PDB file of C-alpha atoms in Angstrom:
ATOM      1  CA  THR A   1    -213.662 -80.631  -8.403  1.00 95.00           C
ATOM      2  CA  ASP A   2    -215.298 -82.617 -11.188  1.00 97.00           C
ATOM      3  CA  ARG A   3    -212.088 -82.467 -13.224  1.00 97.00           C
ATOM      4  CA  ASP A   4    -210.079 -83.886 -10.302  1.00 97.00           C
ATOM      5  CA  ALA A   5    -212.627 -86.679  -9.812  1.00 97.00           C
ATOM      6  CA  ILE A   6    -212.534 -87.619 -13.514  1.00 98.00           C
ATOM      7  CA  GLU A   7    -208.750 -87.557 -13.630  1.00 97.00           C
ATOM      8  CA  ALA A   8    -208.545 -89.759 -10.527  1.00 96.00           C
ATOM      9  CA  LEU A   9    -211.073 -92.202 -12.012  1.00 97.00           C
ATOM     10  CA  ILE A  10    -209.133 -92.516 -15.268  1.00 96.00           C
ATOM     11  CA  ARG A  11    -205.757 -92.848 -13.546  1.00 94.00           C
ATOM     12  CA  ALA A  12    -207.238 -95.617 -11.363  1.00 94.00           C
ATOM     13  CA  GLN A  13    -208.315 -97.450 -14.530  1.00 93.00           C
ATOM     14  CA  PHE A  14    -204.756 -97.584 -15.811  1.00 92.00           C
ATOM     15  CA  ALA A  15    -203.227 -98.369 -12.405  1.00 91.00           C
ATOM     16  CA  ALA A  16    -205.517-101.402 -12.048  1.00 93.00           C
ATOM     17  CA  LEU A  17    -203.949-102.903 -15.167  1.00 92.00           C
ATOM     18  CA  SER A  18    -200.515-103.570 -13.708  1.00 92.00           C
ATOM     19  CA  TRP A  19    -199.003-106.766 -12.385  1.00 93.00           C
ATOM     20  CA  ALA A  20    -195.779-108.681 -11.894  1.00 93.00           C
ATOM     21  CA  PRO A  21    -195.111-112.390 -11.431  1.00 92.00           C
ATOM     22  CA  GLY A  22    -196.481-113.459  -8.061  1.00 89.00           C
ATOM     23  CA  SER A  23    -198.672-110.356  -7.637  1.00 90.00           C
ATOM     24  CA  PRO A  24    -201.916-110.680  -9.577  1.00 89.00           C
ATOM     25  CA  PRO A  25    -203.779-107.538 -10.580  1.00 92.00           C
ATOM     26  CA  ASP A  26    -206.717-106.108  -8.693  1.00 92.00           C
ATOM     27  CA  TYR A  27    -209.248-105.307 -11.422  1.00 94.00           C
ATOM     28  CA  ARG A  28    -211.834-104.088  -8.909  1.00 93.00           C
ATOM     29  CA  PRO A  29    -210.998-100.344  -9.234  1.00 92.00           C
ATOM     30  CA  LEU A  30    -211.250-100.640 -13.004  1.00 93.00           C
ATOM     31  CA  LEU A  31    -214.570-102.477 -12.951  1.00 95.00           C
ATOM     32  CA  GLU A  32    -216.090-100.148 -10.338  1.00 95.00           C
ATOM     33  CA  GLY A  33    -215.390 -97.143 -12.563  1.00 96.00           C
ATOM     34  CA  PHE A  34    -217.717 -98.317 -15.340  1.00 97.00           C
ATOM     35  CA  LEU A  35    -221.493 -98.276 -15.599  1.00 96.00           C
ATOM     36  CA  ALA A  36    -222.975-101.773 -15.477  1.00 89.00           C
ATOM     37  CA  ASP A  37    -223.791-101.801 -19.209  1.00 93.00           C
ATOM     38  CA  ALA A  38    -220.650 -99.945 -20.391  1.00 97.00           C
ATOM     39  CA  ARG A  39    -218.819-101.070 -23.511  1.00 97.00           C
ATOM     40  CA  LEU A  40    -215.165-101.022 -24.484  1.00 97.00           C
ATOM     41  CA  TYR A  41    -214.034-100.681 -28.082  1.00 97.00           C
ATOM     42  CA  PRO A  42    -210.473-101.997 -28.511  1.00 94.00           C
ATOM     43  CA  SER A  43    -208.275-100.935 -31.405  1.00 93.00           C
ATOM     44  CA  ARG A  44    -208.531-104.211 -33.310  1.00 89.00           C
ATOM     45  CA  ARG A  45    -210.790-104.425 -36.327  1.00 89.00           C
ATOM     46  CA  PRO A  46    -213.345-105.533 -37.227  1.00 92.00           C
ATOM     47  CA  LEU A  47    -214.913-103.724 -34.297  1.00 91.00           C
ATOM     48  CA  ALA A  48    -215.756-106.076 -31.435  1.00 91.00           C
ATOM     49  CA  PRO A  49    -217.211-104.276 -28.395  1.00 95.00           C
ATOM     50  CA  GLN A  50    -216.849-106.000 -25.064  1.00 96.00           C
ATOM     51  CA  THR A  51    -217.775-105.515 -21.451  1.00 96.00           C
ATOM     52  CA  PRO A  52    -215.176-104.349 -18.942  1.00 96.00           C
ATOM     53  CA  ALA A  53    -215.376-107.770 -17.255  1.00 95.00           C
ATOM     54  CA  ALA A  54    -214.704-109.592 -20.544  1.00 95.00           C
ATOM     55  CA  PHE A  55    -211.728-107.290 -21.167  1.00 95.00           C
ATOM     56  CA  CYS A  56    -210.280-108.103 -17.726  1.00 95.00           C
ATOM     57  CA  ASP A  57    -210.925-111.825 -18.280  1.00 95.00           C
ATOM     58  CA  ARG A  58    -208.983-111.705 -21.560  1.00 93.00           C
ATOM     59  CA  LEU A  59    -206.033-109.972 -19.900  1.00 93.00           C
ATOM     60  CA  ASP A  60    -206.115-112.425 -17.024  1.00 93.00           C
ATOM     61  CA  ASP A  61    -206.090-115.353 -19.457  1.00 95.00           C
ATOM     62  CA  LEU A  62    -202.928-113.877 -21.037  1.00 94.00           C
ATOM     63  CA  ARG A  63    -201.384-113.484 -17.585  1.00 94.00           C
ATOM     64  CA  LYS A  64    -202.268-117.011 -16.466  1.00 94.00           C
ATOM     65  CA  SER A  65    -201.006-118.554 -19.713  1.00 94.00           C
ATOM     66  CA  GLY A  66    -197.614-116.876 -19.269  1.00 93.00           C
ATOM     67  CA  ALA A  67    -197.944-114.808 -22.435  1.00 95.00           C
ATOM     68  CA  LEU A  68    -198.074-111.584 -20.394  1.00 94.00           C
ATOM     69  CA  THR A  69    -196.137-112.203 -17.181  1.00 94.00           C
ATOM     70  CA  ARG A  70    -195.513-108.554 -16.331  1.00 95.00           C
ATOM     71  CA  PHE A  71    -197.590-105.553 -17.422  1.00 95.00           C
ATOM     72  CA  SER A  72    -197.790-101.905 -16.484  1.00 94.00           C
ATOM     73  CA  GLU A  73    -199.516 -98.827 -17.820  1.00 93.00           C
ATOM     74  CA  ARG A  74    -198.963 -95.171 -17.140  1.00 92.00           C
ATOM     75  CA  VAL A  75    -200.881 -92.107 -18.220  1.00 95.00           C
ATOM     76  CA  SER A  76    -198.679 -89.854 -20.343  1.00 95.00           C
ATOM     77  CA  GLY A  77    -201.208 -87.080 -20.915  1.00 96.00           C
ATOM     78  CA  LEU A  78    -204.838 -86.357 -20.108  1.00 97.00           C
ATOM     79  CA  GLU A  79    -207.410 -83.882 -21.405  1.00 97.00           C
ATOM     80  CA  VAL A  80    -210.909 -83.519 -19.956  1.00 98.00           C
ATOM     81  CA  ALA A  81    -213.889 -81.522 -21.235  1.00 98.00           C
ATOM     82  CA  ILE A  82    -216.959 -81.203 -18.993  1.00 98.00           C
ATOM     83  CA  PHE A  83    -220.432 -79.868 -19.647  1.00 98.00           C
ATOM     84  CA  GLY A  84    -222.829 -80.301 -16.738  1.00 97.00           C
ATOM     85  CA  ARG A  85    -223.175 -84.010 -16.039  1.00 97.00           C
ATOM     86  CA  VAL A  86    -221.413 -85.234 -19.177  1.00 98.00           C
ATOM     87  CA  ALA A  87    -217.716 -85.288 -19.970  1.00 98.00           C
ATOM     88  CA  VAL A  88    -215.246 -86.617 -22.485  1.00 98.00           C
ATOM     89  CA  ALA A  89    -211.610 -87.366 -21.810  1.00 98.00           C
ATOM     90  CA  MET A  90    -208.648 -88.319 -23.959  1.00 98.00           C
ATOM     91  CA  ALA A  91    -205.758 -90.099 -22.271  1.00 97.00           C
ATOM     92  CA  GLY A  92    -202.386 -90.936 -23.726  1.00 97.00           C
ATOM     93  CA  CYS A  93    -200.976 -94.153 -22.295  1.00 96.00           C
ATOM     94  CA  GLU A  94    -197.692 -96.026 -22.373  1.00 95.00           C
ATOM     95  CA  MET A  95    -197.675 -99.772 -21.727  1.00 95.00           C
ATOM     96  CA  LEU A  96    -194.737-101.987 -20.846  1.00 95.00           C
ATOM     97  CA  GLU A  97    -195.229-105.680 -21.535  1.00 95.00           C
ATOM     98  CA  ASN A  98    -192.901-108.352 -20.137  1.00 96.00           C
ATOM     99  CA  ASP A  99    -190.196-105.747 -19.386  1.00 92.00           C
ATOM    100  CA  HIS A 100    -189.321-105.194 -23.061  1.00 94.00           C
ATOM    101  CA  THR A 101    -192.245-104.311 -25.332  1.00 95.00           C
ATOM    102  CA  VAL A 102    -193.417-100.689 -25.161  1.00 95.00           C
ATOM    103  CA  THR A 103    -196.633 -99.642 -26.864  1.00 95.00           C
ATOM    104  CA  ARG A 104    -198.564 -96.397 -26.681  1.00 96.00           C
ATOM    105  CA  ASP A 105    -202.190 -95.601 -27.336  1.00 97.00           C
ATOM    106  CA  VAL A 106    -204.894 -93.007 -26.845  1.00 97.00           C
ATOM    107  CA  SER A 107    -208.101 -93.867 -25.020  1.00 97.00           C
ATOM    108  CA  ALA A 108    -211.283 -91.848 -25.391  1.00 98.00           C
ATOM    109  CA  PHE A 109    -213.743 -91.938 -22.492  1.00 98.00           C
ATOM    110  CA  LEU A 110    -217.400 -90.943 -22.360  1.00 98.00           C
ATOM    111  CA  LEU A 111    -218.350 -90.156 -18.759  1.00 98.00           C
ATOM    112  CA  VAL A 112    -221.616 -89.355 -17.017  1.00 98.00           C
ATOM    113  CA  LYS A 113    -222.291 -88.048 -13.539  1.00 97.00           C
ATOM    114  CA  ASP A 114    -224.803 -90.006 -11.490  1.00 92.00           C
ATOM    115  CA  ASN A 115    -225.694 -88.234  -8.255  1.00 90.00           C
ATOM    116  CA  GLU A 116    -222.232 -87.093  -7.146  1.00 92.00           C
ATOM    117  CA  ASP A 117    -220.147 -89.788  -8.841  1.00 95.00           C
ATOM    118  CA  TRP A 118    -218.582 -89.854 -12.295  1.00 98.00           C
ATOM    119  CA  CYS A 119    -218.831 -93.162 -14.197  1.00 97.00           C
ATOM    120  CA  ILE A 120    -217.446 -94.340 -17.509  1.00 98.00           C
ATOM    121  CA  ALA A 121    -220.183 -95.134 -20.038  1.00 98.00           C
ATOM    122  CA  ALA A 122    -217.825 -96.142 -22.850  1.00 98.00           C
ATOM    123  CA  GLN A 123    -214.150 -96.333 -23.710  1.00 98.00           C
ATOM    124  CA  ALA A 124    -212.453 -96.729 -27.071  1.00 98.00           C
ATOM    125  CA  TRP A 125    -208.768 -96.724 -27.957  1.00 97.00           C
ATOM    126  CA  ASP A 126    -206.337 -96.939 -30.819  1.00 96.00           C
ATOM    127  CA  LEU A 127    -202.670 -97.905 -30.817  1.00 96.00           C
ATOM    128  CA  GLU A 128    -199.826 -95.748 -32.001  1.00 95.00           C
ATOM    129  CA  ARG A 129    -198.200 -97.035 -35.169  1.00 94.00           C
ATOM    130  CA  GLN A 130    -195.853 -95.821 -37.877  1.00 93.00           C
ATOM    131  CA  ASP A 131    -198.470 -93.660 -39.595  1.00 94.00           C
ATOM    132  CA  LEU A 132    -200.258 -92.605 -36.380  1.00 94.00           C
ATOM    133  CA  THR A 133    -198.356 -91.077 -33.462  1.00 93.00           C
ATOM    134  CA  LEU A 134    -199.649 -89.727 -30.186  1.00 92.00           C
ATOM    135  CA  PRO A 135    -200.355 -86.003 -30.182  1.00 92.00           C
ATOM    136  CA  VAL A 136    -197.698 -84.078 -28.227  1.00 90.00           C
ATOM    137  CA  ARG A 137    -200.253 -82.989 -25.608  1.00 91.00           C
ATOM    138  CA  LEU A 138    -201.092 -86.641 -24.829  1.00 93.00           C
ATOM    139  CA  GLY A 139    -197.625 -88.156 -25.193  1.00 86.00           C
TER     140      GLY A 139
END
């Protein structure tokens, strides 16, 4: 179903952002899920949109420098709303950095269906913090 396809696409995005020392990440599944001109909107402000490739390059620079030697993400909750060939999804995520730092965030995805395939047109996220916790349904 469309819902299954969207959920698989989003889960593949998060799975692609995992690595350990000696096993570099394979960003290909992440990059293939986005439209060519897609934009990502990280939580930092002021707002600085970037391409999926630039996002992966930044993470890889952190990995290569030794600042982020081990990283994993897992989806903690996922909601999808579909209308025809457009969809929105909200995904709760938990990240483990260097085996000791745990952070959580919520990503919002705008998706479009092209022929039979769903693609991500945009993604934005915000980090959990003291005054902003993940909703129960996403955490």
